[in-house]
Amino acid sequence: MTKWKKQIAVFLTLVLLLASGHAGAFSGQVIQRGAEGEDVIELQSRLQYTGYYRNQIDGVFGWSTYWALRNFQESFGLPVDGLAGESTKRKLEQVSQYDEQHVKNQMHKGKAFTYYGGTKTSAQSVNTPAGFSQNDIQLMANAVYGEARGEPYEGQVAVAAVILNRIASESFPNTASGVIFEPGAFTAVADGQIWLTPNPQAKEAVLDAINGWDPTGEALYYFNPDTATSGWIWSRPQIKQIGQHIFCE
Amino acid sequence: MRTFITVALAVLLAVTAVWGFRQHQAKQQLMVEAENGYQQAFHELVYQVDVIHDRTGEALAMNSKANLTPALTDVWRLTSEAHNAISRLPLGFMPFSKTEEFLGKSGDFTYNTAVRDLDTEPLTEKEYEQLESLYKQSADIQNDLRAVQMNVLDKNLRWTDVAHAAANGDEPKDNTVIDGFNTIEKKASEFSEADVFKATQVEKSVSDDALKKLKGPMISKKEAAQTAKDYFQFDAEVTSVNSSLKGASVPFYHVSVTGQDGEEASMDITKKGGYPLTFTVNRTPGKSRMSLHDASQKADAFLKKHGFEGMVMTNSAQYDHTGVFTFTKKIKDTLVYPESVTIKTALDTGAVTGLEAQNYWKNKKEWKISEPALSEEEAKKELHPKLTVMETKKAIVTNEEMKDMMCYEFLAENGTASYRIFINADNGTEERIEKLQEAEAGYAQ
């Protein structure tokens, strides 16, 4: 009778151990810098639990997560590559706990959070390209949507690229808002169409342009040859036509 | 009955008249508000050019370095404000870019001389000449602007009329403003032709030269279409192949395709040699099914397959269900940042959905990797003592003067923020410092 009880106890312990080892366990992916999502939340929580990560748990694998991971790898004698691969994840699981529900609840409420060592969580963050805030991107998406919503996707990236080329140019203002609201620069600003709600595609086009895509070959101007009122614009060296717009230097 | 109708009509007329008058008043008020905004910008511009002229004049006569630096700093600030004022005027319909360029270059010049320690490095003969020509040119602009200003005040000219005329594409009633600005612009073009500021400009690293020198046979439209299909990882049907227009830095074909599932994509390929410049595929990826890491390996394989040899990943970021990666040329243990491409991959299928390689081709050349004069440890001493170095690499980067420099790249943190710092490997100068951006909290939802 006691023997039977013992066996059950051993079995239960084993089950518990296995279960705890795999509670909210990582998926099979190798996690690298720049990644977003569930695995990153778990990675940050576990690194915070062990004291290596001191920032907010926000679900984006940024630089501070990267340094925390490298320090963790170094301390535990793992290869220091800043990638959360199989052996690193197993090691983290061994030395830390992760209460998925708790972390997510706190993130959802945006509450200060003491369980994992006194640091805060924040609502899920998003990656933005260096030098631009989400609001800059939104403003540019508005301009792109107002100016080129009927154009092919490439034409929308092109309009965003022209805005960026102007920001970089000596002859134009140095900010996104300065370039967009320059009187007479964009028809969508003049007739108020810039305040239409942009679709996700316009925003994607802006992100592509900020990330370096320039289908215009460094154009500073564009015009619709059917409706252009200014004769001067025809004198600019033309680079390429995309959809209805001719892009020029 | 008849009186009733008459009375009703009279009342209606009165109501309409009152309503119309109110509308007119409201419109008038808005016009005045807009006009005041333009007037403010214009008069500020004239004032700022006045002060630029005065301050450069003073700077020319200054012998004491202690006075010269504040004067130059003042001019630098004013050029930026004048530039800002121009951008608030309704001049979008007419070319005024030369004047803005003049202000921009003057700003660069005064900034560079103002931040310098003039005790150890006084103004050179050439810079003194530049300051003199800045003085003369600002005088010209000042005179013309004052003439316009006098007309505006004298004849009560309104900027809103100029803006309206421009928006409708017809000539404004009084051309004084436009003529005045055209004269200024014409003079500014003459300045830039004379190129007084040439001395501060150095050869740009990002030039089209390498792009123009790419070798290979001229390809036909048909070959361009075939090449494009090789790059798209879906069954593509070519819808059009167009030539670039005259102003392009090198002639290229612009190939557009559509896929079986409605994907739209387009690509630019050089006519000479058929090199890929840029392409994007317009498809919104479904839910991610692969990790960013796996996607980066797909991107790496894609680059190798298409002849981009010796590239390593230097940046990666996930945007919803798309991975965006930067790959940089690595020669021995040195990263050559000017030769970088950006590539993006859909995280549902792992297919490559975009490549941007224009800068890569513009900067491509045979690099001479010299042995740095400083050791890594020596370069590290140039860093701020509070920084903890996390990673060190050797790298070639383009500095502010558009020169390519052999550097040590340090990734470092100070407890709260991370930095990327390039220390010149030959003389220990801090060539560039970037604060590395962390993710931004999502405000939406």
Short mmCIF file of C-alpha atoms in Angstrom, two decimals, chain A residues 29-30 32-36 54-55 58 60 62-64 66-67 70-71 83 122-135 152-154 170-173 181-185 201 204 207-208 211-215 217-218 221 229-230 232 236-242 246 249, chain B residues 38 83 87-93 95 97 100-101 104-105 108 169 244-248 252 254 264 266 268 278-280 282 284 291-293 296 313-320 324-325 342-344 354-356 358-359 362 390-391 411 413 418 420 436-443:
data_model
loop_
_atom_site.label_atom_id
_atom_site.label_comp_id
_atom_site.label_asym_id
_atom_site.label_seq_id
_atom_site.Cartn_x
_atom_site.Cartn_y
_atom_site.Cartn_z
CA GLN A 29 12.26 29.12 -33.29
CA VAL A 30 15.69 30.64 -32.91
CA GLN A 32 17.15 36.96 -33.03
CA ARG A 33 17.40 40.70 -32.55
CA GLY A 34 14.52 42.62 -34.13
CA ALA A 35 11.95 39.87 -33.52
CA GLU A 36 8.54 40.55 -31.96
CA ARG A 54 16.38 45.34 -16.32
CA ASN A 55 14.09 47.09 -18.79
CA ASP A 58 7.50 44.89 -24.17
CA VAL A 60 10.29 43.47 -28.93
CA GLY A 62 15.73 45.34 -28.90
CA TRP A 63 19.27 46.24 -27.91
CA SER A 64 18.82 45.97 -24.14
CA TYR A 66 20.30 41.64 -26.79
CA TRP A 67 22.88 42.71 -24.19
CA ARG A 70 24.68 37.95 -24.29
CA ASN A 71 25.56 38.51 -20.64
CA LEU A 83 20.73 34.34 -30.55
CA SER A 122 4.43 48.10 -21.04
CA ALA A 123 1.82 47.39 -23.64
CA GLN A 124 3.22 45.46 -26.60
CA SER A 125 5.70 47.72 -28.38
CA VAL A 126 6.38 47.94 -32.07
CA ASN A 127 9.55 48.28 -34.11
CA THR A 128 10.02 51.67 -35.78
CA PRO A 129 12.88 52.50 -38.13
CA ALA A 130 15.59 54.66 -36.57
CA GLY A 131 14.84 58.38 -36.53
CA PHE A 132 11.08 58.19 -37.02
CA SER A 133 8.31 57.87 -34.46
CA GLN A 134 5.04 56.07 -35.07
CA ASN A 135 3.36 59.46 -35.40
CA PRO A 152 0.12 50.96 -57.73
CA TYR A 153 1.98 50.03 -54.53
CA GLU A 154 5.31 51.01 -56.08
CA GLU A 170 19.14 71.39 -48.72
CA SER A 171 16.37 72.98 -50.76
CA PHE A 172 13.51 71.75 -48.59
CA PRO A 173 12.61 71.76 -44.89
CA PHE A 181 2.82 71.11 -45.04
CA GLU A 182 4.95 73.42 -47.18
CA PRO A 183 2.28 75.55 -48.89
CA GLY A 184 1.64 74.39 -52.45
CA ALA A 185 3.92 71.38 -52.20
CA GLN A 201 -0.98 49.67 -47.46
CA GLU A 204 3.57 49.76 -45.42
CA LEU A 207 7.89 51.86 -43.84
CA ASP A 208 9.47 50.49 -47.01
CA ASN A 211 13.83 51.30 -44.66
CA GLY A 212 15.62 52.41 -47.80
CA TRP A 213 13.46 51.58 -50.81
CA ASP A 214 13.49 54.33 -53.41
CA PRO A 215 11.77 53.32 -56.63
CA GLY A 217 15.99 56.94 -58.25
CA GLU A 218 16.31 59.91 -55.85
CA TYR A 221 9.44 66.17 -57.60
CA THR A 229 -0.67 73.34 -64.16
CA SER A 230 2.90 74.56 -63.75
CA TRP A 232 8.17 74.88 -64.87
CA ARG A 236 12.97 69.16 -64.58
CA PRO A 237 15.02 66.14 -65.73
CA GLN A 238 12.61 63.20 -65.69
CA ILE A 239 13.69 59.85 -64.24
CA LYS A 240 10.80 57.47 -64.46
CA GLN A 241 7.04 57.12 -64.77
CA ILE A 242 5.15 55.03 -62.21
CA ILE A 246 6.29 61.24 -63.64
CA GLU A 249 15.04 65.48 -60.17
CA TYR B 38 1.83 84.33 -44.60
CA HIS B 83 14.87 78.62 -44.51
CA SER B 87 8.88 76.92 -46.32
CA ARG B 88 5.81 78.57 -44.78
CA LEU B 89 5.23 80.86 -47.80
CA PRO B 90 3.00 79.72 -50.67
CA LEU B 91 5.85 79.43 -53.16
CA GLY B 92 5.39 75.75 -54.00
CA PHE B 93 4.30 76.61 -57.55
CA PRO B 95 11.10 77.42 -58.36
CA SER B 97 15.06 75.99 -54.57
CA GLU B 100 16.97 77.69 -50.22
CA GLU B 101 20.09 75.85 -51.29
CA GLY B 104 21.45 75.69 -46.59
CA LYS B 105 25.05 75.95 -47.78
CA ASP B 108 26.74 74.49 -43.28
CA GLY B 169 -2.91 77.92 -62.48
CA SER B 244 13.59 54.92 -67.80
CA LEU B 245 13.27 58.60 -68.79
CA LYS B 246 16.11 60.93 -69.78
CA GLY B 247 16.98 62.20 -66.28
CA ALA B 248 17.85 58.78 -64.83
CA PHE B 252 17.21 51.06 -66.81
CA HIS B 254 11.11 49.17 -65.34
CA GLU B 264 1.75 42.99 -58.07
CA SER B 266 7.87 45.75 -60.23
CA ASP B 268 14.26 48.21 -62.08
CA THR B 278 15.38 47.72 -56.71
CA PHE B 279 12.22 45.67 -56.53
CA THR B 280 9.14 45.36 -54.36
CA ASN B 282 2.97 44.08 -53.09
CA THR B 284 0.34 41.50 -47.45
CA SER B 291 11.03 32.95 -37.21
CA LEU B 292 12.91 36.09 -38.11
CA HIS B 293 16.07 34.00 -37.89
CA SER B 296 17.17 35.96 -42.51
CA MET B 313 23.61 40.43 -41.89
CA THR B 314 24.13 43.65 -39.92
CA ASN B 315 20.57 44.53 -38.94
CA SER B 316 17.22 42.81 -38.65
CA ALA B 317 13.76 43.92 -37.61
CA GLN B 318 10.27 42.50 -37.70
CA TYR B 319 7.32 44.63 -38.80
CA ASP B 320 4.12 42.62 -38.23
CA VAL B 324 13.52 43.51 -42.98
CA PHE B 325 17.28 42.86 -43.07
CA THR B 342 18.25 46.00 -47.75
CA ILE B 343 16.05 42.97 -48.29
CA LYS B 344 12.65 41.99 -46.97
CA GLY B 354 11.82 43.26 -51.80
CA LEU B 355 15.40 44.22 -52.51
CA GLU B 356 17.00 47.68 -52.53
CA GLN B 358 20.94 51.16 -55.60
CA ASN B 359 23.45 52.39 -53.00
CA LYS B 362 26.77 53.23 -56.53
CA MET B 390 29.80 45.16 -25.56
CA GLU B 391 31.04 44.40 -29.07
CA LEU B 411 28.65 48.82 -29.58
CA GLU B 413 25.92 50.91 -23.32
CA SER B 418 22.91 51.66 -26.24
CA ARG B 420 27.07 52.65 -31.88
CA LEU B 436 20.52 52.92 -30.93
CA GLN B 437 16.76 53.08 -31.03
CA GLU B 438 14.68 50.86 -28.78
CA ALA B 439 11.17 49.81 -29.73
CA GLU B 440 8.44 52.38 -29.26
CA ALA B 441 5.47 51.55 -27.06
CA GLY B 442 2.29 50.92 -29.04
CA TYR B 443 -0.16 53.75 -28.36
#
